[in-house]
Amino acid sequence: MEAQLEQETSTPRPQSRHCFRCTRRRFRIALAVAILLLCAAVGYAVSLALKGQPVHYSEEVAVRMAQLAGAAYCSPSSLKAWSCGSKCLTSVSMPKVCIGTTTQAFVAKFEGDGIISFEGTKSYMSMVQDLRIWKNLTDWHTGGKVHEGFLTEWESLRSCVMDALVTIGFPKGSGIRVTGHSLGGAVSVLAMVDLDSGWHVREAYTFGMPRAGDAIFARRFDRKFFQRFFRVTHHMDPVPHVPPEDFGYQHLASEVFYDGNLGGGFRQCEEAEDEMCSAKYWDLPHDLFHIEDHKDYMDQQTGSEGCEGRAWRVK
């Protein structure tokens, strides 16, 4: 009888051990889930910090970016050897050159980031005249319309640029910076939209760029790259006034306007087509007499002038 009672009183013990094991298992699962959620949260925070961290306009950075935008006009051989004169900054290394349909770009390492600089056209007056006449707006996957010629040029460079970034040590997820002058500035903003889906565009400076797309494209770009993008303009440079607004084009916001040389200061206009900035000089026929303003940004030669090294390729 005593043995039977002892057996009955001992029967709950296996159930208690089972419940303890269940509780411990649940705790481990909950801990694992919590760790995964924490890792995901940290990863998301880091991604936001890399991708969306605002930057402020810096004249010091703008000067270096203008030099690199000017370097894109130099010959491929001098860029590969990084011996194009003062435009080839010593802080740049591992340059790779990409040849497009009518222009080129170089990809390199610069101050810990990848840098992409897009060449503009060498015939400024011809470009201005062409952009005054032809509308050339085409739909793009981002929504809105962009200039067909600029898009074609970017598409001719895209695969080379992406491959070059990986080759020099900047795979997807890495931070990059972008610059370009004239037509190269317009191509660079299209490149930014494509590249930012894989890389992190930390900041971008363009100089004397024409309008690249319509109002829908411009608004979406501005929302995406606000406080990471700066569109620098200079006095009566005619190029920012083409293609005309009457053709359905609209400029990007975040304009930084210099009404004189570098020492004369600048004005920032957050709204597109603000007449407190370059839009005050809307009279394009008159502006055409000031094409020299297009060749000089941040007191730097932003065209092919000033390039040293081997001669440009023959087309």
Coordinates of C-alpha atoms in Angstrom, one line a residue:
M1 CA 0.0 0.0 0.0
E2 CA 2.8 2.4 0.9
A3 CA 4.6 1.5 -2.3
Q4 CA 1.4 2.3 -4.3
L5 CA 1.0 5.7 -2.6
E6 CA 4.7 6.4 -3.3
Q7 CA 4.2 5.6 -7.0
E8 CA 1.1 7.8 -7.3
T9 CA 2.8 10.7 -5.6
S10 CA 5.8 10.5 -8.0
T11 CA 3.8 10.4 -11.2
P12 CA 3.6 14.2 -11.7
R13 CA 7.4 14.6 -11.8
P14 CA 7.9 13.6 -15.4
Q15 CA 5.2 16.1 -16.4
S16 CA 7.0 18.8 -14.4
R17 CA 10.3 18.0 -16.2
H18 CA 8.4 18.0 -19.5
C19 CA 6.9 21.4 -18.8
F20 CA 10.3 22.8 -17.8
R21 CA 11.8 21.6 -21.0
C22 CA 8.9 23.2 -23.0
T23 CA 9.5 26.5 -21.2
R24 CA 13.2 26.4 -21.8
R25 CA 12.6 25.6 -25.5
R26 CA 10.2 28.5 -25.8
F27 CA 12.7 30.8 -24.1
R28 CA 15.4 29.8 -26.5
I29 CA 13.1 30.4 -29.5
A30 CA 12.0 33.8 -28.2
L31 CA 15.7 34.7 -27.6
A32 CA 16.6 33.7 -31.1
V33 CA 13.8 35.7 -32.6
A34 CA 14.7 38.7 -30.5
I35 CA 18.3 38.5 -31.6
L36 CA 17.2 38.3 -35.3
L37 CA 14.9 41.3 -34.8
L38 CA 17.7 43.3 -33.2
C39 CA 20.1 42.4 -36.0
A40 CA 17.5 43.5 -38.6
A41 CA 16.9 46.7 -36.7
V42 CA 20.6 47.5 -36.5
G43 CA 21.1 46.7 -40.2
Y44 CA 18.2 48.9 -41.2
A45 CA 19.5 51.8 -39.1
V46 CA 22.9 51.4 -40.6
S47 CA 21.4 51.4 -44.1
L48 CA 19.5 54.5 -43.4
A49 CA 22.6 56.2 -42.0
L50 CA 24.5 55.3 -45.1
K51 CA 21.8 56.0 -47.6
G52 CA 19.8 58.9 -46.3
Q53 CA 22.2 60.9 -44.1
P54 CA 21.9 64.5 -45.1
V55 CA 25.0 66.5 -46.0
H56 CA 25.4 70.3 -46.2
Y57 CA 26.8 72.2 -49.2
S58 CA 30.5 72.6 -48.8
E59 CA 32.6 75.0 -51.0
E60 CA 35.7 73.0 -50.2
V61 CA 34.0 69.8 -51.5
A62 CA 32.5 71.6 -54.5
V63 CA 36.0 72.8 -55.6
R64 CA 37.4 69.2 -55.5
M65 CA 34.3 67.9 -57.3
A66 CA 34.6 70.6 -60.0
Q67 CA 38.2 69.6 -60.5
L68 CA 37.2 66.0 -60.9
A69 CA 34.3 67.0 -63.2
G70 CA 36.9 68.7 -65.4
A71 CA 39.2 65.7 -65.3
A72 CA 36.5 63.7 -67.1
Y73 CA 37.3 65.7 -70.2
C74 CA 40.9 64.5 -70.3
S75 CA 42.2 61.7 -72.6
P76 CA 41.5 58.1 -71.5
S77 CA 45.2 57.4 -71.5
S78 CA 46.0 60.3 -69.1
L79 CA 43.1 59.2 -66.9
K80 CA 44.2 55.6 -66.7
A81 CA 47.7 56.8 -65.8
W82 CA 46.2 59.5 -63.6
S83 CA 48.5 62.1 -65.1
C84 CA 46.1 64.7 -66.4
G85 CA 47.6 67.7 -64.5
S86 CA 46.1 69.5 -61.5
K87 CA 42.7 68.1 -62.2
C88 CA 44.0 64.6 -61.3
L89 CA 43.9 65.0 -57.6
T90 CA 46.4 63.1 -55.5
S91 CA 43.6 61.8 -53.3
V92 CA 42.2 59.7 -56.2
S93 CA 43.5 56.2 -57.0
M94 CA 42.6 53.1 -59.0
P95 CA 41.0 55.0 -62.0
K96 CA 39.0 53.1 -64.5
V97 CA 37.7 54.7 -67.8
C98 CA 34.4 53.9 -69.4
I99 CA 33.7 54.9 -73.0
G100 CA 30.1 55.8 -73.9
T101 CA 28.4 56.6 -77.2
T102 CA 29.6 60.2 -77.3
T103 CA 31.3 60.8 -73.9
Q104 CA 33.2 59.0 -71.3
A105 CA 33.3 58.7 -67.5
F106 CA 35.9 57.6 -65.0
V107 CA 35.4 55.5 -61.8
A108 CA 38.0 55.7 -59.0
K109 CA 38.6 55.6 -55.3
F110 CA 38.3 59.0 -53.6
E111 CA 38.5 59.7 -49.9
G112 CA 37.2 56.3 -48.9
D113 CA 34.3 56.2 -51.4
G114 CA 33.9 55.3 -55.0
I115 CA 33.7 58.4 -57.3
I116 CA 32.1 58.6 -60.7
S117 CA 32.8 61.6 -62.9
F118 CA 30.9 62.1 -66.2
E119 CA 32.3 64.0 -69.1
G120 CA 30.2 66.7 -70.8
T121 CA 30.2 67.7 -74.4
K122 CA 33.2 69.5 -76.0
S123 CA 31.0 71.6 -78.3
Y124 CA 29.0 73.7 -75.9
M125 CA 27.4 76.0 -78.5
S126 CA 26.2 73.1 -80.6
M127 CA 24.7 71.4 -77.6
V128 CA 22.9 74.6 -76.6
Q129 CA 21.5 75.0 -80.1
D130 CA 20.4 71.3 -80.3
L131 CA 18.7 71.4 -76.9
R132 CA 16.8 74.6 -77.9
I133 CA 15.2 72.8 -80.9
W134 CA 14.6 69.1 -79.9
K135 CA 12.2 68.0 -77.2
N136 CA 13.3 64.4 -77.0
L137 CA 11.4 63.5 -73.8
T138 CA 10.9 59.8 -73.3
D139 CA 9.3 57.7 -70.5
W140 CA 11.6 56.2 -67.9
H141 CA 11.1 53.4 -65.4
T142 CA 11.3 55.9 -62.4
G143 CA 8.2 57.7 -63.5
G144 CA 8.1 60.9 -65.4
K145 CA 10.0 61.6 -68.6
V146 CA 13.7 62.3 -69.2
H147 CA 15.8 63.5 -72.1
E148 CA 16.2 60.7 -74.6
G149 CA 19.7 61.6 -75.5
F150 CA 20.9 61.8 -71.9
L151 CA 19.3 58.5 -71.2
T152 CA 20.9 56.9 -74.2
E153 CA 24.3 58.1 -73.1
W154 CA 23.9 56.8 -69.6
E155 CA 22.8 53.4 -70.9
S156 CA 25.9 53.2 -73.0
L157 CA 28.0 53.7 -69.8
R158 CA 25.9 51.8 -67.2
S159 CA 27.4 48.3 -67.3
C160 CA 31.0 49.6 -67.5
V161 CA 30.4 51.9 -64.5
M162 CA 28.8 49.2 -62.4
D163 CA 31.6 46.7 -63.2
A164 CA 34.3 49.2 -62.5
L165 CA 32.9 50.0 -59.1
V166 CA 33.0 46.3 -58.2
T167 CA 36.5 45.9 -59.7
I168 CA 38.1 48.7 -57.6
G169 CA 36.5 47.4 -54.4
F170 CA 33.0 49.1 -54.2
P171 CA 30.4 46.4 -54.6
K172 CA 26.7 47.0 -54.1
G173 CA 26.1 48.4 -50.6
S174 CA 29.2 50.7 -50.8
G175 CA 29.2 54.4 -50.6
I176 CA 29.7 56.4 -53.8
R177 CA 29.9 60.0 -54.9
V178 CA 29.0 61.5 -58.2
T179 CA 29.9 64.6 -60.2
G180 CA 29.6 65.9 -63.8
H181 CA 29.7 69.1 -65.8
S182 CA 27.4 70.2 -68.5
L183 CA 25.9 67.2 -70.3
G184 CA 27.8 65.1 -67.9
G185 CA 25.8 66.6 -65.1
A186 CA 22.5 65.6 -66.7
V187 CA 23.9 62.0 -67.3
S188 CA 25.1 61.9 -63.7
V189 CA 21.6 62.5 -62.3
L190 CA 20.2 59.6 -64.3
A191 CA 23.1 57.5 -63.1
M192 CA 22.3 58.4 -59.5
V193 CA 18.7 57.1 -59.8
D194 CA 19.9 53.8 -61.2
L195 CA 22.9 53.3 -58.9
D196 CA 21.1 54.3 -55.7
S197 CA 19.1 51.1 -55.8
G198 CA 22.2 49.1 -55.2
W199 CA 24.9 51.5 -54.0
H200 CA 24.6 54.4 -51.5
V201 CA 25.0 57.7 -53.2
R202 CA 26.4 59.8 -50.3
E203 CA 26.5 63.1 -52.2
A204 CA 26.6 64.5 -55.7
Y205 CA 27.6 67.8 -57.2
T206 CA 26.8 68.9 -60.8
F207 CA 28.1 72.0 -62.5
G208 CA 26.2 73.9 -65.3
M209 CA 23.9 71.0 -66.1
P210 CA 20.9 71.4 -68.5
R211 CA 17.4 70.3 -67.5
A212 CA 17.3 66.5 -67.5
G213 CA 13.6 65.7 -67.4
D214 CA 10.0 66.8 -66.7
A215 CA 8.4 68.0 -63.5
I216 CA 7.4 64.5 -62.4
F217 CA 10.9 63.2 -62.7
A218 CA 12.3 66.3 -61.0
R219 CA 10.0 66.1 -58.0
R220 CA 10.7 62.4 -57.5
F221 CA 14.5 63.0 -57.8
D222 CA 14.3 65.9 -55.3
R223 CA 12.5 63.8 -52.7
K224 CA 15.0 61.0 -53.1
F225 CA 18.2 63.0 -53.0
F226 CA 17.2 66.0 -50.9
Q227 CA 20.3 67.2 -49.0
R228 CA 22.6 64.8 -50.9
F229 CA 22.5 66.6 -54.2
F230 CA 23.7 70.1 -55.2
R231 CA 23.2 71.7 -58.6
V232 CA 25.8 74.4 -59.0
T233 CA 25.2 77.2 -61.5
H234 CA 27.3 80.2 -62.5
H235 CA 26.2 83.7 -63.4
M236 CA 24.9 83.8 -67.0
D237 CA 25.9 80.3 -68.1
P238 CA 23.4 79.6 -70.9
V239 CA 23.4 75.8 -70.5
P240 CA 21.2 75.6 -67.4
H241 CA 18.4 77.3 -69.5
V242 CA 18.0 74.4 -72.0
P243 CA 16.0 72.5 -72.9
P244 CA 13.3 75.1 -72.5
E245 CA 10.6 74.8 -69.9
D246 CA 8.1 75.3 -72.8
F247 CA 9.1 71.8 -74.0
G248 CA 8.0 70.3 -70.7
Y249 CA 11.3 70.3 -68.8
Q250 CA 11.8 71.3 -65.2
H251 CA 15.1 71.8 -63.3
L252 CA 16.0 69.9 -60.2
A253 CA 15.9 71.8 -56.9
S254 CA 18.8 72.3 -54.5
E255 CA 20.5 75.0 -56.7
V256 CA 23.7 76.7 -55.5
F257 CA 24.1 79.9 -57.5
Y258 CA 27.3 81.9 -57.9
D259 CA 26.6 85.3 -59.5
G260 CA 30.3 86.0 -59.7
N261 CA 33.5 84.2 -58.9
L262 CA 34.2 82.0 -55.9
G263 CA 35.0 84.8 -53.6
G264 CA 31.8 86.6 -54.3
G265 CA 29.7 84.2 -52.3
F266 CA 26.7 82.1 -53.3
R267 CA 22.9 81.8 -52.8
Q268 CA 21.1 78.5 -52.2
C269 CA 17.6 78.1 -53.7
E270 CA 15.7 75.0 -52.6
E271 CA 13.0 75.4 -55.1
A272 CA 13.4 74.7 -58.8
E273 CA 13.4 77.6 -61.3
D274 CA 13.8 80.1 -58.5
E275 CA 14.4 83.6 -60.0
M276 CA 16.6 84.5 -57.1
C277 CA 19.2 82.1 -58.6
S278 CA 20.2 81.4 -62.2
A279 CA 16.6 81.7 -63.5
K280 CA 17.0 85.5 -63.2
Y281 CA 19.0 85.3 -66.4
W282 CA 16.3 83.6 -68.4
D283 CA 17.1 85.5 -71.7
L284 CA 18.9 82.7 -73.5
P285 CA 19.9 84.6 -76.6
H286 CA 21.6 87.2 -74.4
D287 CA 23.2 84.4 -72.2
L288 CA 24.8 82.9 -75.3
F289 CA 27.3 85.7 -75.2
H290 CA 28.5 84.4 -71.8
I291 CA 29.5 80.9 -72.7
E292 CA 32.7 81.5 -70.8
D293 CA 30.7 81.3 -67.6
H294 CA 30.0 77.7 -68.5
K295 CA 33.7 76.8 -68.7
D296 CA 34.6 78.2 -65.3
Y297 CA 33.1 76.7 -62.1
M298 CA 34.5 77.1 -58.6
D299 CA 37.4 79.1 -60.3
Q300 CA 38.3 75.8 -62.0
Q301 CA 38.5 74.9 -65.7
T302 CA 35.6 72.5 -65.9
G303 CA 36.1 71.7 -69.6
S304 CA 38.9 70.1 -71.6
E305 CA 41.0 73.2 -71.1
G306 CA 43.7 72.5 -68.6
C307 CA 44.0 68.8 -69.4
E308 CA 47.6 67.5 -69.6
G309 CA 49.0 64.3 -70.7
R310 CA 48.5 62.4 -73.9
A311 CA 46.2 63.7 -76.7
W312 CA 42.5 62.9 -76.8
R313 CA 41.3 59.9 -78.7
V314 CA 40.5 60.4 -82.4
K315 CA 36.7 59.9 -83.1

